[in-house]
């Protein structure tokens, strides 16, 4: 891809800061298409796996309503977290769903969508897996992810998005993608 018209060239990267496995800040020696060359900061986050659990009969999605201090914001998120070394991303999504909500996905997941949320500044690949069933297995066990577990009506998603109550691209992208691509429900 570096040979395509408009591509940037890279000549190496040095790590400025690292807090493995969460984040690494790199300084990349780049050359822009106009020939200018400089050091460019890039933030590298660990891979994230997200569980989207939908109850199609009730037309709801399982979400966590919580507070995020970096943006001083309350809102809704899908369940998910950092993929551990050697762990399958779908297994991560399922594990995180249980830890954060007390609900366990049932059956094999569907790969819904994968994306990079900030490709101009960061690497942070997100893989989203869809389940259409879940069973209650207990209370949430992840005490850092404290919030209110809620089955949110899917018809509220556009309103929540408009009001800025879907926190981050890990909720916004998969929910809007799902709504845009699902088969219409019969009247």
XYZ file of N, CA, C and O in Angstrom:
748
model
N 0.816 -1.200 0.000
C 0.000 0.000 0.000
C 0.857 1.261 0.000
O 0.411 2.283 -0.462
N 2.077 1.191 0.509
C 2.918 2.381 0.585
C 3.259 2.925 -0.798
O 3.652 4.076 -0.916
N 3.129 2.116 -1.845
C 3.441 2.576 -3.192
C 2.266 3.274 -3.866
O 2.431 3.859 -4.928
N 1.085 3.224 -3.273
C -0.070 3.873 -3.868
C 0.070 5.388 -3.782
O 0.688 5.917 -2.858
N -0.520 6.083 -4.759
C -0.491 7.544 -4.784
C -1.104 8.096 -3.495
O -2.190 7.705 -3.097
N -0.395 8.989 -2.839
C -0.891 9.603 -1.616
C -0.487 8.886 -0.341
O -0.814 9.338 0.750
N 0.234 7.772 -0.468
C 0.634 7.027 0.735
C 1.807 7.713 1.427
O 2.641 8.360 0.799
N 1.836 7.582 2.731
C 2.962 8.072 3.527
C 3.998 6.959 3.617
O 3.648 5.776 3.630
N 5.265 7.334 3.706
C 6.344 6.353 3.893
C 6.825 6.433 5.329
O 6.858 7.512 5.924
N 7.158 5.289 5.896
C 7.694 5.261 7.258
C 9.118 4.731 7.222
O 9.460 3.870 6.407
N 9.951 5.258 8.140
C 11.369 4.897 8.180
C 11.781 4.388 9.554
O 12.956 4.388 9.883
N 10.820 3.980 10.344
C 11.128 3.444 11.665
C 10.320 4.139 12.746
O 9.708 5.189 12.532
N 10.307 3.493 13.902
C 9.548 4.011 15.031
C 10.300 3.723 16.317
O 10.879 2.650 16.486
N 10.290 4.706 17.215
C 10.870 4.457 18.540
C 9.782 4.669 19.592
O 8.895 5.521 19.440
N 9.843 3.860 20.623
C 8.862 3.936 21.702
C 9.267 5.041 22.666
O 10.407 5.083 23.131
N 8.322 5.927 22.971
C 8.549 7.014 23.927
C 8.044 6.619 25.308
O 8.633 6.948 26.321
N 6.914 5.904 25.329
C 6.312 5.478 26.595
C 5.555 4.181 26.348
O 4.955 3.992 25.289
N 5.577 3.294 27.350
C 4.816 2.045 27.234
C 4.294 1.625 28.592
O 5.002 1.706 29.601
N 3.041 1.221 28.614
C 2.400 0.643 29.783
C 1.690 -0.613 29.290
O 0.484 -0.633 29.103
N 2.475 -1.641 29.048
C 1.973 -2.869 28.441
C 1.001 -3.573 29.376
O 1.210 -3.577 30.579
N -0.067 -4.125 28.871
C -0.478 -4.248 27.471
C -1.431 -3.152 27.022
O -2.012 -3.225 25.954
N -1.599 -2.108 27.824
C -2.632 -1.104 27.565
C -2.310 -0.146 26.439
O -3.103 0.045 25.529
N -1.132 0.494 26.543
C -0.857 1.575 25.604
C 0.642 1.723 25.387
O 1.455 1.458 26.277
N 0.991 2.133 24.161
C 2.369 2.460 23.820
C 2.333 3.707 22.946
O 1.547 3.793 22.006
N 3.182 4.679 23.271
C 3.298 5.894 22.471
C 4.577 5.797 21.659
O 5.665 5.621 22.220
N 4.429 5.891 20.343
C 5.571 5.809 19.457
C 5.801 7.114 18.718
O 4.876 7.908 18.512
N 7.041 7.315 18.334
C 7.421 8.445 17.494
C 7.899 7.828 16.178
O 8.917 7.131 16.137
N 7.125 8.064 15.108
C 7.386 7.433 13.820
C 8.019 8.445 12.874
O 7.522 9.562 12.717
N 9.111 8.051 12.262
C 9.789 8.856 11.245
C 9.007 8.656 9.945
O 8.995 7.553 9.394
N 8.294 9.715 9.483
C 7.424 9.596 8.314
C 7.798 10.614 7.233
O 8.417 11.644 7.507
N 7.376 10.275 6.019
C 7.459 11.211 4.902
C 6.073 11.295 4.288
O 5.500 10.281 3.875
N 5.529 12.501 4.248
C 4.208 12.736 3.677
C 4.296 12.711 2.151
O 5.387 12.822 1.580
N 3.163 12.605 1.464
C 3.159 12.572 0.000
C 3.812 13.797 -0.643
O 4.312 13.720 -1.761
N 3.836 14.923 0.082
C 4.456 16.134 -0.479
C 5.971 16.147 -0.315
O 6.617 17.129 -0.674
N 6.541 15.080 0.267
C 7.992 14.980 0.423
C 8.514 15.479 1.763
O 9.692 15.284 2.066
N 7.680 16.140 2.557
C 8.127 16.596 3.873
C 8.281 15.403 4.804
O 7.483 14.468 4.775
N 9.316 15.480 5.656
C 9.618 14.376 6.574
C 9.728 14.921 7.987
O 10.331 15.967 8.216
N 9.130 14.213 8.949
C 9.173 14.610 10.352
C 8.812 13.421 11.245
O 8.435 12.363 10.755
N 8.887 13.639 12.555
C 8.484 12.631 13.533
C 7.008 12.831 13.866
O 6.571 13.947 14.153
N 6.257 11.748 13.842
C 4.797 11.763 14.017
C 4.444 10.880 15.207
O 4.867 9.731 15.284
N 3.675 11.412 16.138
C 3.257 10.638 17.315
C 2.112 9.690 16.956
O 1.137 10.112 16.337
N 2.237 8.431 17.369
C 1.189 7.437 17.170
C 0.978 6.706 18.501
O 1.931 6.266 19.132
N -0.277 6.588 18.902
C -0.633 5.860 20.113
C -1.099 4.469 19.700
O -1.956 4.340 18.827
N -0.511 3.450 20.310
C -0.881 2.065 20.020
C -1.589 1.488 21.248
O -1.004 1.420 22.324
N -2.847 1.108 21.071
C -3.612 0.463 22.137
C -3.669 -1.032 21.859
O -3.540 -1.460 20.709
N -3.918 -1.821 22.893
C -4.119 -3.248 22.706
C -5.399 -3.507 21.937
O -6.294 -2.664 21.862
N -5.489 -4.699 21.360
C -6.687 -5.087 20.604
C -7.872 -5.237 21.557
O -7.741 -5.775 22.649
N -9.034 -4.777 21.122
C -10.255 -4.810 21.923
C -11.269 -5.742 21.256
O -11.439 -5.713 20.034
N -11.950 -6.545 22.074
C -13.031 -7.394 21.588
C -14.316 -6.971 22.284
O -14.332 -6.735 23.497
N -15.385 -6.860 21.507
C -16.663 -6.359 22.002
C -17.748 -7.407 21.761
O -17.806 -8.018 20.686
N -18.602 -7.585 22.767
C -19.758 -8.483 22.657
C -21.013 -7.649 22.468
O -21.301 -6.758 23.263
N -21.736 -7.945 21.399
C -23.037 -7.330 21.192
C -24.056 -8.457 21.288
O -24.078 -9.360 20.455
N -24.857 -8.418 22.351
C -25.844 -9.466 22.596
C -27.226 -8.870 22.366
O -27.614 -7.925 23.049
N -27.918 -9.421 21.381
C -29.220 -8.905 20.980
C -30.291 -9.948 21.280
O -30.122 -11.129 20.980
N -31.384 -9.508 21.875
C -32.579 -10.337 22.027
C -33.537 -9.882 20.932
O -34.196 -8.844 21.056
N -33.566 -10.632 19.828
C -34.363 -10.208 18.679
C -35.859 -10.257 18.956
O -36.608 -9.474 18.383
N -36.290 -11.163 19.830
C -37.726 -11.231 20.159
C -38.181 -9.959 20.866
O -39.257 -9.436 20.593
N -37.357 -9.473 21.786
C -37.695 -8.253 22.532
C -37.177 -6.994 21.830
O -37.494 -5.885 22.237
N -36.345 -7.181 20.784
C -35.726 -6.080 20.044
C -34.914 -5.181 20.973
O -35.044 -3.953 20.967
N -34.042 -5.838 21.784
C -33.199 -5.129 22.746
C -31.754 -5.579 22.601
O -31.462 -6.627 22.011
N -30.863 -4.790 23.162
C -29.436 -5.101 23.188
C -28.935 -4.934 24.621
O -29.352 -4.016 25.327
N -28.056 -5.829 25.047
C -27.506 -5.793 26.401
C -26.389 -4.755 26.471
O -25.431 -4.812 25.693
N -26.545 -3.795 27.402
C -25.556 -2.722 27.518
C -25.271 -2.421 28.983
O -26.018 -2.816 29.875
N -24.193 -1.712 29.182
C -23.793 -1.260 30.500
C -23.884 0.264 30.514
O -23.291 0.932 29.661
N -24.647 0.819 31.447
C -24.717 2.269 31.630
C -23.712 2.608 32.716
O -23.797 2.095 33.823
N -22.727 3.451 32.376
C -21.635 3.699 33.309
C -21.035 5.081 33.126
O -21.364 5.794 32.190
N -20.105 5.393 34.011
C -19.405 6.671 33.990
C -18.006 6.467 33.425
O -17.321 5.504 33.783
N -17.558 7.403 32.577
C -16.189 7.413 32.050
C -15.533 8.727 32.452
O -15.944 9.794 31.998
N -14.523 8.630 33.323
C -13.904 9.847 33.850
C -13.087 10.638 32.830
O -13.028 11.867 32.932
N -12.410 10.023 31.821
C -11.644 10.868 30.895
C -12.491 11.915 30.176
O -12.023 13.015 29.892
N -13.756 11.582 29.891
C -14.649 12.531 29.218
C -15.707 13.078 30.162
O -16.572 13.841 29.721
N -15.651 12.690 31.444
C -16.620 13.120 32.460
C -18.036 12.926 31.935
O -18.829 13.857 31.864
N -18.350 11.678 31.592
C -19.586 11.405 30.874
C -20.221 10.095 31.344
O -19.535 9.092 31.530
N -21.544 10.129 31.513
C -22.351 8.931 31.733
C -22.941 8.515 30.401
O -23.303 9.355 29.584
N -23.066 7.207 30.186
C -23.700 6.738 28.966
C -23.660 5.235 28.847
O -23.302 4.519 29.793
N -24.019 4.748 27.670
C -24.146 3.323 27.408
C -22.965 2.806 26.597
O -22.490 3.466 25.685
N -22.538 1.599 26.963
C -21.483 0.900 26.231
C -21.908 -0.540 26.003
O -22.668 -1.099 26.791
N -21.361 -1.136 24.949
C -21.448 -2.576 24.800
C -20.402 -3.182 25.725
O -19.556 -2.467 26.280
N -20.423 -4.474 25.889
C -19.526 -5.162 26.807
C -18.268 -5.580 26.053
O -18.336 -6.006 24.906
N -17.117 -5.473 26.694
C -15.896 -5.884 26.013
C -14.664 -5.453 26.756
O -14.738 -4.825 27.815
N -13.529 -5.800 26.185
C -12.271 -5.435 26.827
C -11.069 -5.878 26.026
O -11.178 -6.339 24.880
N -9.922 -5.752 26.658
C -8.622 -6.026 26.054
C -8.430 -7.521 25.812
O -8.666 -8.333 26.709
N -7.992 -7.873 24.613
C -7.681 -9.260 24.278
C -6.346 -9.606 24.925
O -5.345 -8.929 24.702
N -6.342 -10.643 25.747
C -5.120 -11.063 26.419
C -4.249 -11.864 25.465
O -4.740 -12.450 24.492
N -2.938 -11.895 25.712
C -2.004 -12.643 24.852
C -2.469 -14.083 24.680
O -2.762 -14.761 25.665
N -2.576 -14.514 23.435
C -2.954 -15.880 23.125
C -4.447 -16.165 23.205
O -4.877 -17.284 22.914
N -5.239 -15.179 23.589
C -6.677 -15.389 23.723
C -7.372 -15.093 22.395
O -7.038 -14.122 21.707
N -8.345 -15.913 22.047
C -9.165 -15.678 20.870
C -10.056 -14.462 21.137
O -10.678 -14.380 22.202
N -10.129 -13.504 20.220
C -10.946 -12.307 20.454
C -12.419 -12.600 20.760
O -13.014 -11.929 21.602
N -13.011 -13.600 20.113
C -14.408 -13.931 20.410
C -14.535 -14.458 21.835
O -15.512 -14.147 22.534
N -13.546 -15.223 22.289
C -13.552 -15.714 23.675
C -13.406 -14.544 24.649
O -14.025 -14.536 25.712
N -12.593 -13.556 24.274
C -12.454 -12.353 25.101
C -13.800 -11.657 25.240
O -14.210 -11.285 26.337
N -14.488 -11.462 24.118
C -15.785 -10.774 24.140
C -16.768 -11.515 25.039
O -17.458 -10.895 25.854
N -16.819 -12.827 24.920
C -17.737 -13.621 25.746
C -17.360 -13.532 27.218
O -18.231 -13.358 28.087
N -16.067 -13.638 27.529
C -15.597 -13.548 28.915
C -15.927 -12.191 29.516
O -16.427 -12.091 30.645
N -15.672 -11.138 28.770
C -15.942 -9.789 29.256
C -17.440 -9.576 29.482
O -17.835 -8.901 30.419
N -18.278 -10.151 28.616
C -19.726 -10.019 28.786
C -20.148 -10.608 30.130
O -20.918 -9.981 30.871
N -19.632 -11.779 30.460
C -19.977 -12.414 31.731
C -19.461 -11.583 32.904
O -20.198 -11.308 33.855
N -18.192 -11.164 32.825
C -17.588 -10.410 33.927
C -18.298 -9.080 34.176
O -18.489 -8.675 35.317
N -18.687 -8.390 33.101
C -19.254 -7.051 33.231
C -20.758 -7.037 33.451
O -21.291 -6.051 33.964
N -21.455 -8.120 33.048
C -22.918 -8.088 33.114
C -23.569 -9.227 33.882
O -24.719 -9.108 34.287
N -22.866 -10.355 34.002
C -23.490 -11.537 34.583
C -24.306 -12.328 33.572
O -24.964 -13.301 33.926
N -24.270 -11.930 32.299
C -24.951 -12.637 31.219
C -23.899 -13.320 30.343
O -22.912 -12.700 29.958
N -24.130 -14.594 30.023
C -23.215 -15.360 29.180
C -23.816 -15.546 27.792
O -24.948 -16.040 27.673
N -23.081 -15.174 26.754
C -23.580 -15.401 25.399
C -23.788 -16.896 25.154
O -23.030 -17.726 25.658
N -24.811 -17.234 24.370
C -25.134 -18.621 24.058
C -24.884 -18.857 22.573
O -25.324 -18.067 21.734
N -24.195 -19.947 22.273
C -23.962 -20.342 20.884
C -22.729 -19.676 20.308
O -22.065 -18.855 20.952
N -22.436 -20.034 19.059
C -21.265 -19.444 18.407
C -21.521 -17.986 18.027
O -22.642 -17.624 17.666
N -20.488 -17.160 18.115
C -20.662 -15.752 17.743
C -20.628 -15.560 16.229
O -20.071 -16.371 15.505
N -21.232 -14.471 15.798
C -21.081 -14.011 14.415
C -20.095 -12.855 14.447
O -20.202 -11.986 15.309
N -19.152 -12.839 13.530
C -18.270 -11.676 13.424
C -19.096 -10.563 12.805
O -19.495 -10.649 11.653
N -19.359 -9.513 13.588
C -20.214 -8.435 13.101
C -19.417 -7.420 12.290
O -19.738 -7.131 11.143
N -18.362 -6.868 12.901
C -17.579 -5.830 12.230
C -16.255 -5.651 12.971
O -16.165 -5.883 14.167
N -15.248 -5.250 12.241
C -13.954 -4.878 12.816
C -13.564 -3.526 12.267
O -13.871 -3.207 11.113
N -12.894 -2.710 13.091
C -12.541 -1.369 12.621
C -11.451 -0.757 13.493
O -11.189 -1.218 14.592
N -10.836 0.264 12.969
C -9.868 1.103 13.680
C -10.555 2.439 13.949
O -10.919 3.144 13.015
N -10.755 2.814 15.224
C -11.524 4.022 15.518
C -10.818 5.349 15.236
O -11.482 6.342 14.966
N -9.503 5.405 15.284
C -8.777 6.669 15.073
C -7.549 6.433 14.196
O -6.416 6.598 14.653
N -7.706 6.063 12.924
C -6.563 5.654 12.120
C -5.544 6.746 11.823
O -4.439 6.441 11.400
N -5.861 7.984 12.050
C -4.901 9.059 11.808
C -3.942 9.284 12.971
O -2.906 9.925 12.798
N -4.278 8.766 14.148
C -3.467 9.012 15.337
C -3.132 7.771 16.141
O -2.270 7.815 17.001
N -3.895 6.698 15.941
C -3.777 5.560 16.849
C -4.050 4.245 16.132
O -4.730 4.208 15.114
N -3.498 3.174 16.711
C -3.898 1.824 16.345
C -4.674 1.292 17.539
O -4.220 1.394 18.674
N -5.864 0.786 17.292
C -6.720 0.288 18.375
C -7.776 -0.621 17.754
O -8.963 -0.336 17.807
N -7.341 -1.715 17.155
C -8.294 -2.545 16.423
C -9.391 -3.065 17.345
O -9.124 -3.562 18.428
N -10.626 -2.915 16.892
C -11.793 -3.400 17.630
C -12.479 -4.468 16.795
O -12.773 -4.244 15.615
N -12.722 -5.619 17.409
C -13.454 -6.713 16.777
C -14.761 -6.882 17.532
O -14.753 -7.049 18.757
N -15.876 -6.860 16.811
C -17.186 -6.937 17.442
C -17.852 -8.249 17.034
O -17.914 -8.582 15.846
N -18.353 -8.963 18.043
C -19.006 -10.252 17.839
C -20.458 -10.162 18.285
O -20.751 -9.568 19.314
N -21.330 -10.765 17.502
C -22.762 -10.714 17.748
C -23.263 -12.070 18.225
O -22.955 -13.105 17.625
N -24.036 -12.035 19.307
C -24.786 -13.197 19.773
C -26.252 -12.810 19.806
O -26.581 -11.677 20.094
N -27.104 -13.784 19.565
C -28.539 -13.537 19.548
C -29.251 -14.182 20.736
O -30.462 -14.158 20.812
N -28.469 -14.732 21.652
C -29.014 -15.323 22.874
C -27.999 -15.186 23.990
O -26.789 -15.174 23.739
N -28.510 -15.121 25.216
C -27.647 -15.111 26.392
C -28.436 -15.678 27.559
O -29.671 -15.666 27.552
N -27.697 -16.178 28.540
C -28.348 -16.668 29.750
C -27.731 -15.989 30.953
O -26.532 -15.719 30.992
N -28.574 -15.704 31.920
C -28.126 -15.066 33.159
C -27.383 -16.110 33.977
O -27.920 -17.172 34.271
N -26.122 -15.817 34.341
C -25.309 -16.768 35.100
C -24.940 -16.238 36.485
O -24.277 -16.926 37.246
N -25.315 -15.014 36.793
C -25.007 -14.461 38.111
C -24.848 -12.962 38.050
O -25.290 -12.306 37.107
N -24.199 -12.439 39.067
C -23.929 -11.009 39.148
C -22.620 -10.688 38.429
O -21.742 -11.547 38.315
N -22.437 -9.453 37.973
C -21.155 -9.061 37.392
C -20.029 -9.260 38.409
O -20.223 -9.040 39.609
N -18.867 -9.687 37.918
C -17.725 -9.916 38.809
C -16.611 -8.895 38.635
O -15.708 -8.831 39.454
N -16.658 -8.104 37.585
C -15.621 -7.099 37.335
C -15.971 -5.829 38.102
O -16.810 -5.043 37.668
N -15.320 -5.622 39.236
C -15.661 -4.486 40.097
C -15.159 -3.154 39.548
O -15.574 -2.104 40.029
N -14.284 -3.164 38.548
C -13.849 -1.910 37.918
C -14.883 -1.397 36.923
O -14.938 -0.219 36.631
N -15.661 -2.289 36.364
C -16.644 -1.934 35.337
C -18.033 -1.770 35.948
O -19.026 -2.255 35.411
N -18.103 -1.092 37.070
C -19.367 -0.939 37.783
C -20.302 -0.044 36.970
O -19.907 1.001 36.473
N -21.521 -0.489 36.848
C -22.541 0.266 36.143
C -23.860 -0.454 36.257
O -23.983 -1.463 36.952
N -24.829 0.034 35.536
C -26.154 -0.582 35.525
C -26.282 -1.397 34.240
O -26.166 -0.874 33.138
N -26.506 -2.699 34.401
C -26.708 -3.587 33.263
C -28.159 -3.420 32.812
O -29.074 -3.446 33.624
N -28.325 -3.246 31.500
C -29.664 -2.917 31.002
C -29.878 -3.498 29.607
O -28.978 -3.458 28.767
N -31.057 -4.047 29.371
C -31.480 -4.432 28.032
C -32.134 -3.196 27.415
O -33.216 -2.804 27.805
N -31.445 -2.581 26.476
C -31.872 -1.313 25.889
C -32.650 -1.582 24.599
O -32.169 -2.307 23.722
N -33.835 -1.008 24.459
C -34.582 -1.164 23.202
C -33.773 -0.611 22.024
O -33.244 0.507 22.085
N -33.685 -1.402 20.963
C -32.901 -0.972 19.802
C -33.480 0.277 19.148
O -32.730 1.047 18.534
N -34.764 0.519 19.298
C -35.320 1.732 18.697
C -34.883 2.998 19.440
O -35.116 4.106 18.966
N -34.227 2.861 20.598
C -33.689 4.018 21.327
C -32.282 4.394 20.854
O -31.779 5.469 21.195
N -31.634 3.513 20.083
C -30.237 3.742 19.681
C -30.053 5.073 18.950
O -29.149 5.846 19.294
N -30.854 5.419 17.936
C -30.647 6.716 17.279
C -30.754 7.898 18.245
O -29.960 8.838 18.174
N -31.717 7.851 19.148
C -31.886 8.927 20.132
C -30.669 8.999 21.068
O -30.155 10.089 21.349
N -30.192 7.855 21.542
C -29.016 7.833 22.418
C -27.783 8.357 21.689
O -26.972 9.084 22.266
N -27.656 7.995 20.418
C -26.533 8.488 19.615
C -26.621 10.006 19.457
O -25.626 10.724 19.639
N -27.797 10.506 19.140
C -28.007 11.940 18.953
C -27.666 12.722 20.214
O -27.100 13.805 20.154
N -28.007 12.178 21.376
C -27.757 12.858 22.647
C -26.340 12.626 23.181
O -26.009 13.112 24.258
N -25.522 11.879 22.450
C -24.157 11.621 22.890
C -24.080 10.652 24.055
O -23.115 10.676 24.820
N -25.078 9.778 24.186
C -25.111 8.841 25.306
C -24.622 7.440 24.940
O -24.685 6.536 25.777
N -24.153 7.247 23.709
C -23.452 6.023 23.354
C -21.977 6.353 23.455
O -21.469 7.170 22.685
N -21.305 5.752 24.429
C -19.931 6.136 24.727
C -18.944 5.443 23.798
O -18.737 4.240 23.885
N -18.352 6.204 22.934
C -17.269 5.722 22.098
C -17.708 4.948 20.874
O -18.846 4.510 20.726
N -16.736 4.773 20.000
C -16.983 4.072 18.749
C -17.257 2.594 18.958
O -17.891 1.967 18.124
N -16.810 2.022 20.082
C -17.062 0.618 20.365
C -18.530 0.313 20.590
O -18.940 -0.840 20.525
N -19.327 1.320 20.869
C -20.779 1.156 20.968
C -21.457 1.716 19.718
O -22.325 1.074 19.125
N -21.054 2.891 19.320
C -21.718 3.593 18.223
C -21.613 2.852 16.889
O -22.624 2.620 16.215
N -20.414 2.449 16.508
C -20.220 1.807 15.202
C -20.986 0.488 15.102
O -21.755 0.285 14.157
N -20.818 -0.449 16.056
C -21.546 -1.711 15.884
C -23.059 -1.575 15.954
O -23.772 -2.251 15.201
N -23.555 -0.715 16.826
C -25.006 -0.561 16.930
C -25.599 0.028 15.656
O -26.601 -0.475 15.136
N -24.987 1.083 15.141
C -25.508 1.693 13.914
C -25.337 0.759 12.714
O -26.207 0.686 11.844
N -24.227 0.021 12.675
C -24.019 -0.953 11.601
C -25.086 -2.050 11.658
O -25.674 -2.410 10.639
N -25.327 -2.558 12.848
C -26.342 -3.606 13.023
C -27.715 -3.109 12.563
O -28.414 -3.789 11.818
N -28.091 -1.916 13.011
C -29.400 -1.379 12.615
C -29.494 -1.148 11.115
O -30.550 -1.355 10.519
N -28.388 -0.750 10.495
C -28.407 -0.472 9.055
C -28.442 -1.739 8.212
O -28.905 -1.688 7.063
N -27.969 -2.863 8.763
C -27.843 -4.060 7.943
C -28.790 -5.201 8.323
O -28.882 -6.183 7.593
N -29.493 -5.071 9.433
C -30.368 -6.175 9.839
C -31.580 -6.248 8.918
O -31.981 -5.245 8.309
N -32.176 -7.412 8.877
C -33.394 -7.576 8.084
C -34.523 -6.822 8.783
O -34.667 -6.900 10.000
N -35.325 -6.100 8.020
C -36.440 -5.396 8.643
C -37.399 -6.372 9.319
O -37.642 -7.460 8.806
N -37.884 -5.968 10.466
C -38.832 -6.808 11.204
C -40.207 -6.677 10.552
O -40.612 -5.591 10.153
N -40.938 -7.802 10.460
C -42.288 -7.703 9.890
C -43.191 -6.823 10.742
O -43.032 -6.759 11.955
N -44.117 -6.135 10.095
C -45.034 -5.241 10.819
C -46.048 -6.030 11.611
O -46.391 -7.128 11.317
